[in-house]
Coordinates of C-alpha atoms in Angstrom, one line a residue:
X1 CA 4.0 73.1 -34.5
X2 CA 2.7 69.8 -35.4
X3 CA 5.6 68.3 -33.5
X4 CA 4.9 69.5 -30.8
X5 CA 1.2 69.4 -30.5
X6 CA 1.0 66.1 -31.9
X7 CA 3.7 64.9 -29.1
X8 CA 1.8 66.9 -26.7
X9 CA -1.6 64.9 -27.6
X10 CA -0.1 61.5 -28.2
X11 CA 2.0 61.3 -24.6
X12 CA -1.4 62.5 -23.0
X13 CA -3.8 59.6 -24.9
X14 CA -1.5 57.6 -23.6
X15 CA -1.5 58.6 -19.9
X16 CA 1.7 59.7 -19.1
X17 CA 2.2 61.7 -16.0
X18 CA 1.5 66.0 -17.1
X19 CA 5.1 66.7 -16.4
X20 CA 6.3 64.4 -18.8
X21 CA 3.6 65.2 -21.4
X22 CA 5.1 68.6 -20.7
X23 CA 8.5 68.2 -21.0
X24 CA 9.5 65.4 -22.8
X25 CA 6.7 67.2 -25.9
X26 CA 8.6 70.1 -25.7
X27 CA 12.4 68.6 -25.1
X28 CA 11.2 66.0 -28.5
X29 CA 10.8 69.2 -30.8
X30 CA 13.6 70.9 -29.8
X31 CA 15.7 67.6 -30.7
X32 CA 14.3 66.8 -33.8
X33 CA 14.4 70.2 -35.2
X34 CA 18.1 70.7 -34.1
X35 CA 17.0 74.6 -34.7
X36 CA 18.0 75.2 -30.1
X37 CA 20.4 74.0 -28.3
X38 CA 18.9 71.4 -25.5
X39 CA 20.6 73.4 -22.9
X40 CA 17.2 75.7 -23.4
X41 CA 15.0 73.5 -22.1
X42 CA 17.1 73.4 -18.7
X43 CA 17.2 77.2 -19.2
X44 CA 13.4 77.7 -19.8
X45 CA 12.6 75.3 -16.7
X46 CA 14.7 77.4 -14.6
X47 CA 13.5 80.8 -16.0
X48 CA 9.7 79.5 -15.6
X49 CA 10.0 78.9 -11.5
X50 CA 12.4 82.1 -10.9
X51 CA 9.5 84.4 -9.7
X52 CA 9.0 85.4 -6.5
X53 CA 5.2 85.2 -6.5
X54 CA 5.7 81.4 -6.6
X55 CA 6.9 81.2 -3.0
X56 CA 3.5 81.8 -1.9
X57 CA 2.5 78.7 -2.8
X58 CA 4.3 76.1 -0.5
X59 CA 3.2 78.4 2.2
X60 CA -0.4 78.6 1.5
X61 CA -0.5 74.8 1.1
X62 CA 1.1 74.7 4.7
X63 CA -1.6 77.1 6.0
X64 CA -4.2 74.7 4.6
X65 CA -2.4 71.7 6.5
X66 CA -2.1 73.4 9.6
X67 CA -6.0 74.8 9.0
X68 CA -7.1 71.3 9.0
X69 CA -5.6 70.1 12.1
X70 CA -5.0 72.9 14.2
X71 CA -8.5 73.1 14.8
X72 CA -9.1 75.8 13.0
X73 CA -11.7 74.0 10.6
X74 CA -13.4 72.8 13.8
X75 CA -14.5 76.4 14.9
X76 CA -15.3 77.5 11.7
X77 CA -17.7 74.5 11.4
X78 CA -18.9 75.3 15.3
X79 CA -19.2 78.9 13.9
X80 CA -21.4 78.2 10.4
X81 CA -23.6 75.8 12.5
X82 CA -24.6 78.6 14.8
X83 CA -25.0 80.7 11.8
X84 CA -27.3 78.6 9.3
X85 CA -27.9 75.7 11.4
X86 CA -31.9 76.5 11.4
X87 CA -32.2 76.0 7.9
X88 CA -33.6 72.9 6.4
X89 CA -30.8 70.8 5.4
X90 CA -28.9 72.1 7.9
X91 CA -25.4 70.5 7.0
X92 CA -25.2 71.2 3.4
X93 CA -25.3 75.2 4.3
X94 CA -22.7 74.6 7.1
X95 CA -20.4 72.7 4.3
X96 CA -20.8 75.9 2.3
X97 CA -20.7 78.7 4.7
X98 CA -17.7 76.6 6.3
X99 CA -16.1 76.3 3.1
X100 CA -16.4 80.0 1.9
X101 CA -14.6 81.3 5.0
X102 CA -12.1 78.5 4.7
X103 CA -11.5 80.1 1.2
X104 CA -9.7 82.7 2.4
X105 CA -7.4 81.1 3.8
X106 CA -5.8 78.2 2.2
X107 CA -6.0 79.5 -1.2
X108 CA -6.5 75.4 -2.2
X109 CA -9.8 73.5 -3.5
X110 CA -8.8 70.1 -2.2
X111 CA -7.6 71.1 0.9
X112 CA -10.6 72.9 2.0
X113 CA -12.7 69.8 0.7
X114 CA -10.2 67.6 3.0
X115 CA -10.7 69.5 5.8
X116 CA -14.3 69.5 5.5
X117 CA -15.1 65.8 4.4
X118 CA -13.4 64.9 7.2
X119 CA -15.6 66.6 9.8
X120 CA -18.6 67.3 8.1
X121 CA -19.6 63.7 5.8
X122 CA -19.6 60.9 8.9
X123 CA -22.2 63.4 10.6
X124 CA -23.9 63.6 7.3
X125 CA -23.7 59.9 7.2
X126 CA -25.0 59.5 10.5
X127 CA -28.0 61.5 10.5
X128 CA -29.3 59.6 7.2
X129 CA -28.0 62.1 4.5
X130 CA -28.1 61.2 0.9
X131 CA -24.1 60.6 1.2
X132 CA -23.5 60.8 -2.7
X133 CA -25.3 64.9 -2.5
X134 CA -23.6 65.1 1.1
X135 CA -20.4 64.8 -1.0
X136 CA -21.3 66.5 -4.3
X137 CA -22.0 69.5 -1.9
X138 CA -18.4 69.7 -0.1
X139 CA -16.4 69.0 -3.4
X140 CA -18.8 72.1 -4.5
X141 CA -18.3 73.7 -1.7
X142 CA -14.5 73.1 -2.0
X143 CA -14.2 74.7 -5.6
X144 CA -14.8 78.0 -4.0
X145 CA -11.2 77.9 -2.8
X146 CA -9.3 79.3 -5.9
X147 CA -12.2 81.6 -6.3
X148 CA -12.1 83.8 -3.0
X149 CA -8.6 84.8 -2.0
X150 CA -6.2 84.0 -1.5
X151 CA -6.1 81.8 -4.5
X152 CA -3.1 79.6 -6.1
X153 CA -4.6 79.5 -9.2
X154 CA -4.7 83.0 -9.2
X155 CA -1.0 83.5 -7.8
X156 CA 0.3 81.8 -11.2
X157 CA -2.0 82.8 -13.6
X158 CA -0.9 86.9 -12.5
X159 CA 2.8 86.0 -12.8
X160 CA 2.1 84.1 -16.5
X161 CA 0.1 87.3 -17.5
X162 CA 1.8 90.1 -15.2
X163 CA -1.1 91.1 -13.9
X164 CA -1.6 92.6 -9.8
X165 CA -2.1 89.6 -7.5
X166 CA -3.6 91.8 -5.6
X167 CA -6.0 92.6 -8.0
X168 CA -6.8 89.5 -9.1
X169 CA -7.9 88.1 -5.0
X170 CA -10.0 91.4 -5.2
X171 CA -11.6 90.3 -8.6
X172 CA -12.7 87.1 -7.3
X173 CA -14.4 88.2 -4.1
X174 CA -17.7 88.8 -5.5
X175 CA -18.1 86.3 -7.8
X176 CA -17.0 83.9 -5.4
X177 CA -19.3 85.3 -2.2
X178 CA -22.1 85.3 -5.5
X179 CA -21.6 81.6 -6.0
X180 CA -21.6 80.7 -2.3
X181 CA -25.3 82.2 -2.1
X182 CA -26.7 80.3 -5.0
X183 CA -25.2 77.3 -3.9
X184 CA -27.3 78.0 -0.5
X185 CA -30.2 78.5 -2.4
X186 CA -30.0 75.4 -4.3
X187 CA -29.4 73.1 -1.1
X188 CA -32.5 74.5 0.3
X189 CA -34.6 73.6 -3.0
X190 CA -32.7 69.9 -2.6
X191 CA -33.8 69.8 0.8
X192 CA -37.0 70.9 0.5
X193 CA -38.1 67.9 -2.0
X194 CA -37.7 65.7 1.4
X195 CA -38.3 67.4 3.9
X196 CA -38.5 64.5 6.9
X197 CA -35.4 63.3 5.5
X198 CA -33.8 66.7 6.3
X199 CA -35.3 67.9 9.4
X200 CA -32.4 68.1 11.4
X201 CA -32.6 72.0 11.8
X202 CA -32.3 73.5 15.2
X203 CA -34.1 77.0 16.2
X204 CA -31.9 79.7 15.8
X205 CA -29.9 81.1 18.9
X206 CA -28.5 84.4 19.2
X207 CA -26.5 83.3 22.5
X208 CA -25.3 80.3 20.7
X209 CA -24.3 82.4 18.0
X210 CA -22.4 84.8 20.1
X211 CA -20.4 81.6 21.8
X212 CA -19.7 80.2 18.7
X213 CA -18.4 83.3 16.9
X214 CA -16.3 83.8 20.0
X215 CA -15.1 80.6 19.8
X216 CA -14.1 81.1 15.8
X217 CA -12.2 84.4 16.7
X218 CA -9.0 83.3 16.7
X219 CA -9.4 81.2 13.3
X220 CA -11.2 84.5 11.9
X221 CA -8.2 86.4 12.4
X222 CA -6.0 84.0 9.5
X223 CA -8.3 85.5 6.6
X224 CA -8.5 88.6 7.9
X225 CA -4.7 88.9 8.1
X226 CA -4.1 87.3 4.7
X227 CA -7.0 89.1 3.0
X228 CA -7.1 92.4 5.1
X229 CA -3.0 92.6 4.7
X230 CA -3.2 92.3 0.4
X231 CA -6.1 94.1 0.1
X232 CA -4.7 96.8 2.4
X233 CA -1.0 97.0 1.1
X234 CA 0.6 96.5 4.2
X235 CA 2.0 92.6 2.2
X236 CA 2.7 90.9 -0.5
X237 CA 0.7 88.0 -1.2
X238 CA 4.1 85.5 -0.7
X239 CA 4.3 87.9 2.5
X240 CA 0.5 87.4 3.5
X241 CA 1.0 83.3 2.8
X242 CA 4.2 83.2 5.2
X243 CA 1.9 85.3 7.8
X244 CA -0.7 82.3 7.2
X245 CA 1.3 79.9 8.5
X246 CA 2.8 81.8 11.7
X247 CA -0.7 82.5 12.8
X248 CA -2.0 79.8 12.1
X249 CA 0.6 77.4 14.3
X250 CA -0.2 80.2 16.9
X251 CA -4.0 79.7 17.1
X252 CA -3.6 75.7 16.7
X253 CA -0.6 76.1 19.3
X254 CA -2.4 78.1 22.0
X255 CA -6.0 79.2 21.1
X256 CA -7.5 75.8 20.2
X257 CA -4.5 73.2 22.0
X258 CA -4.9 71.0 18.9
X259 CA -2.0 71.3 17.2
X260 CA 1.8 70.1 18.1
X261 CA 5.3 70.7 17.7
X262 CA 5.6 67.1 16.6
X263 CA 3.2 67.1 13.9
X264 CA 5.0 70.1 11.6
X265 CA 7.5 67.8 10.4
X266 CA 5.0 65.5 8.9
X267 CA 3.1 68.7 7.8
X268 CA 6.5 70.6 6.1
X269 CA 6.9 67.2 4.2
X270 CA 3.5 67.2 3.1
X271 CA 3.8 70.8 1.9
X272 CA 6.9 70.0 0.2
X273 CA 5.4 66.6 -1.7
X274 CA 2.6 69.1 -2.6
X275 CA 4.5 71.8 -3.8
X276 CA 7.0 70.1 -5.8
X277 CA 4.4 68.5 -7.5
X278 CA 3.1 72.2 -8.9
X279 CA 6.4 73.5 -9.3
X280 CA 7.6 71.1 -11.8
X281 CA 4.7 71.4 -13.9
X282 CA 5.1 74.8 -13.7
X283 CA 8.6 74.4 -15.2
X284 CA 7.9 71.9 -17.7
X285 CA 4.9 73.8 -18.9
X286 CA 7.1 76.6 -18.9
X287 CA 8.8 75.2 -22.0
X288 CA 5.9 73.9 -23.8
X289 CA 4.7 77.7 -23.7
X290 CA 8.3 78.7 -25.0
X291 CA 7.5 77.0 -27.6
X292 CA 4.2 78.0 -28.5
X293 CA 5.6 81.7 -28.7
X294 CA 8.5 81.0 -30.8
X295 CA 5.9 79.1 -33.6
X296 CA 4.1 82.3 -33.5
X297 CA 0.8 80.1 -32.3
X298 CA -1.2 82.8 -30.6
X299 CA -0.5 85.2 -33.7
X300 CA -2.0 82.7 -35.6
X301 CA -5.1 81.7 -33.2
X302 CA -5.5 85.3 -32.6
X303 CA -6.2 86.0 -36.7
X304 CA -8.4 82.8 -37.2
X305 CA -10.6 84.4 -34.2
X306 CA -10.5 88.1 -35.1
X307 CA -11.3 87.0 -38.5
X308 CA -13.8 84.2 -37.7
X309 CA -15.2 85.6 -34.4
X310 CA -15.0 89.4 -34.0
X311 CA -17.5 89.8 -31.0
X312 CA -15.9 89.8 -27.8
X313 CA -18.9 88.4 -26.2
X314 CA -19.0 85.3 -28.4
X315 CA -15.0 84.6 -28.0
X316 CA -15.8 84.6 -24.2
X317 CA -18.6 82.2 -24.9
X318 CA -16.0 79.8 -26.7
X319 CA -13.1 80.6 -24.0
X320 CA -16.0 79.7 -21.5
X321 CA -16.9 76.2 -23.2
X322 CA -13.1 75.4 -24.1
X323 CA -12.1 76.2 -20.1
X324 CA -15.1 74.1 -19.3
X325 CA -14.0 71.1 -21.2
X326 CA -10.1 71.3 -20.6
X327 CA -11.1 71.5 -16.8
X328 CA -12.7 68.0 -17.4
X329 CA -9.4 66.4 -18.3
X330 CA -6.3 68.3 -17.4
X331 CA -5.0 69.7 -14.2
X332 CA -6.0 73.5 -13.2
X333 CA -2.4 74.6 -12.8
X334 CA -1.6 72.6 -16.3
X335 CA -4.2 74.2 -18.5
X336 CA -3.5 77.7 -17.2
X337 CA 0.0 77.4 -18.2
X338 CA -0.8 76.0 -21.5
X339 CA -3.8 78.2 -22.7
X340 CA -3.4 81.4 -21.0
X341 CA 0.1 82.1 -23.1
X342 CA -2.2 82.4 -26.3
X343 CA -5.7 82.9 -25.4
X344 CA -4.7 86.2 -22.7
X345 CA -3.0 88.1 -26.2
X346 CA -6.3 87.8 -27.9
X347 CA -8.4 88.8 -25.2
X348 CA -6.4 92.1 -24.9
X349 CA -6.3 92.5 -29.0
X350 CA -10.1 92.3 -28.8
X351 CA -10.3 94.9 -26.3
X352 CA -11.3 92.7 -22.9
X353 CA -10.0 94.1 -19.6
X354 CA -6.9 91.4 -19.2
X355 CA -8.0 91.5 -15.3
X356 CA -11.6 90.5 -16.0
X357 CA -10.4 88.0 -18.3
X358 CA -8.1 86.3 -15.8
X359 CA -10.7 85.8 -13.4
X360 CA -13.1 84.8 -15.7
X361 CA -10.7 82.1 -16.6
X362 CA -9.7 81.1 -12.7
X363 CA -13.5 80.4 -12.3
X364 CA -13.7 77.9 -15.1
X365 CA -10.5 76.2 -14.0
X366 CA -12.2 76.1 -10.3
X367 CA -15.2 74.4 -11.6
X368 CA -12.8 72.1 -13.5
X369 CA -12.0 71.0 -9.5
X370 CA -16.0 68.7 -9.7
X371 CA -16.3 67.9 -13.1
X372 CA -15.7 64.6 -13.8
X373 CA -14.1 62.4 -14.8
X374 CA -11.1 64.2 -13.0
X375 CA -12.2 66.9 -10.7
X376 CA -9.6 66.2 -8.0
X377 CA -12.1 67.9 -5.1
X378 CA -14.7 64.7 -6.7
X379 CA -11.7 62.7 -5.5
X380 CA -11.2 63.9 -2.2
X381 CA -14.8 63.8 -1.2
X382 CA -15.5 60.4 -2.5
X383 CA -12.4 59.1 -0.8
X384 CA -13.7 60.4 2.4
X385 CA -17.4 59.3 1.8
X386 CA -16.4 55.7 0.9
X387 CA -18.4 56.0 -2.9
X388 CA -17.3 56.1 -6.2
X389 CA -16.7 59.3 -8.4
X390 CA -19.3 58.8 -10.3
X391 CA -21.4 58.0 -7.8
X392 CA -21.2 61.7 -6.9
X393 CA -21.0 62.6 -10.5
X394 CA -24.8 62.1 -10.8
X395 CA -25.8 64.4 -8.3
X396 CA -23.1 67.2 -9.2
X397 CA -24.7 69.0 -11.9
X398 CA -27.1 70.1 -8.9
X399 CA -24.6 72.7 -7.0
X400 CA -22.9 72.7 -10.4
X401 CA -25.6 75.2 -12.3
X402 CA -25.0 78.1 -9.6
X403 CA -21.1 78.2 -10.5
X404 CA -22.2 78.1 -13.9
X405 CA -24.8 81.4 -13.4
X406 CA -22.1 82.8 -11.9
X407 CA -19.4 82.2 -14.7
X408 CA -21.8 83.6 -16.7
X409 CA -22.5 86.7 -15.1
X410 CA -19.3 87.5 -14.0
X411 CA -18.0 87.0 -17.8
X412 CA -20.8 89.3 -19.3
X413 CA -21.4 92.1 -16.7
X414 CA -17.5 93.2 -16.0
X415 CA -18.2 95.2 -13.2
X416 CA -19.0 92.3 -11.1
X417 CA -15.5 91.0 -10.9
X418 CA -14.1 95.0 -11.7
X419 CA -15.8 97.0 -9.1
X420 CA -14.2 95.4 -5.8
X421 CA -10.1 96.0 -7.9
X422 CA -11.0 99.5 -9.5
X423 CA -12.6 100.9 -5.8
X424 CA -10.1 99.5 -3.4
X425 CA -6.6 100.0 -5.6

């Protein structure tokens, strides 16, 4: 065990890439000990991407793509504009109202911040925005992604525990919908502490409304599809995620004109840069895990918490706080297939709902996505706005303390992350 953590912790102080901190950790032990052949780590890597749930993920990534410059994106913008575009601050709640339908349907932080940096921060810019809140609000706004289904995070954190995928999209619904409105809320206050500087709201217009949401039809029928389909149990999510991407070329094809033939190359070889990227740290991780088992790690973790914190509530707490900081440093995809191995089989031995958990633990991770120093949705938007992560970082615990109320209630009232699974399936 301290092989391979201290491996693990050594190849990580020293920056190397996560699939090689992965691998190379777990491929080290197995040589040194001499206790398993090698040929298991090739066998492990194989075993850990042979699930079908996986496929969904190069297809939901390709839906995100084709969401971006289909024009999809653009009508749901057109659509949240008519729909909060009277409130002060106007362009913050379009980023977030934008964002939250976006949600449900690329299932990916970073490409829903891409997509709406990219329309939303020049006009931000341009109408004298504080551009370093302007992009603290769509990397927030972003992080809802993995929270509202469909969800990759969620995708492989149900195959690592064997939980219902569908259950787990359902689970996050409300606490996702929950952080969207608090986020609103806390825009406004921002807003209102200059109110010249964000005057830019425009009266309300029910005709305007009606255009736009015409207008937005076609990209409102993608989540409703994706999400209506699972939820329903007419498809699979992997099913759902291929459905994504045929509707989507349609509506970029012939609803909005915006989208060509030409451009799905460069879009399949995105999706497959992308994907393979995941993949292989789902492999490699696959075998650290492996690992973890055969020491008999979360045996161990499990009786140092049962015997030094019995309460449920407080190991929540400290799964909360650990989630909080891992999300600081590693990867989303990384740190659910390194921690939920041991920390789901003590969450079930103290008696917590494993589905309730899982969510619980694919918010944290999604906060992770604009927490710096490596939220990758920080990234994206500061790439877009032309400033510096930490820039953005100072303004980020602003939309930050909503995702944070709502990680906490959705972790100490159950029902608010149970109802929507236990009513529906």
């Amino acid at each position: 065990m301290i092989l391979t953590f201290g491996s693990f912790l050594a190849l990580l102080a020293a920056g190397a890439p996560m699939v090689f901190v992965l691998g190379v950790a777990g491929a080290l032990t197995l040589a040194i000990t001499g206790q398993t052949p090698l040929v298991v780590v090739a066998q492990r890597l194989y075993n850990g991407l042979d699930s079908f749930p996986l496929l969904a993920i190069p297809f939901f990534v390709l839906a995100g793509l084709i969401m971006e410059q289909g024009g999809i994106a653009r009508a749901m913008v057109a659509l949240a504009t008519a729909l909060v575009g009277w409130v002060r601050g106007s362009l913050f709640m379009v980023a977030t109202v934008t964002a939250t339908g976006l949600s449900a349907i690329s299932g990916s932080g970073s490409a829903d911040t891409a997509a709406i940096s990219s329309i939303l921060l020049p006009e931000m810019r341009k109408r004298g925005y504080d551009i370093d809140y302007a992009a603290a609000v769509v990397a927030s706004a972003g992080s809802l992604g993995p929270i509202i289904p469909p969800s990759i995070i969620m995708v492989v954190l149900a195959m690592i525990s064997d939980l219902s995928v569908g259950a787990m999209f359902l689970g996050g619904i409300i606490p996702g919908l929950i952080g969207a409105a608090g986020m609103l809320v806390g825009h406004w206050l921002y807003a209102r502490r200059e109110p010249e500087r964000y005057a830019d709201a425009e009266p309300f217009s029910a005709p305007r409304l009606w255009t736009a949401f015409l207008g937005a039809l076609p990209a409102l029928s993608m989540p409703i599809i994706v999400a209506g389909g699972i939820i329903c149990g007419v498809v699979t999510p992997t099913e759902a995620a291929v459905l994504a991407v045929v509707v989507g070329i349609l509506v970029g094809l012939f609803a909005y004109k915006e989208l060509k033939l030409s451009q799905l190359p460069q879009m399949m070889l995105r999706t497959a840069g992308i994907s393979s990227a995941v993949m292989i740290i789902i492999g490699t991780a696959s075998i650290f895990s492996w690992l973890i088992a055969v020491q008999d790690v979360p045996r161990m973790i499990s009786a140092w918490f049962q015997a030094n914190i019995g309460s449920p509530w407080a190991f929540l707490l400290s799964v909360n706080v650990l989630l909080l900081i891992v999300g600081m440093f590693l990867e989303s995809i990384s740190a659910l297939l390194i921690l939920m191995p041991v920390l789901m089989p003590i969450a079930i031995a103290m008696g917590i709902d494993p589905l309730h958990f899982g969510v619980v633990v694919a918010i944290n991770l999604s906060i992770g996505l604009i927490t710096p120093p490596y939220g990758i949705c920080l990234f994206v938007a500061s790439t877009v706005a032309k400033r510096s992560v930490m820039q953005i970082s100072r303004v980020i615990w602003i939309p930050l303390i909503p995702l944070i109320l709502m990680l906490l209630l959705s972790t100490y009232v159950p029902a608010v992350v149970l109802w929507l699974p236990r009513t529906l399936l």
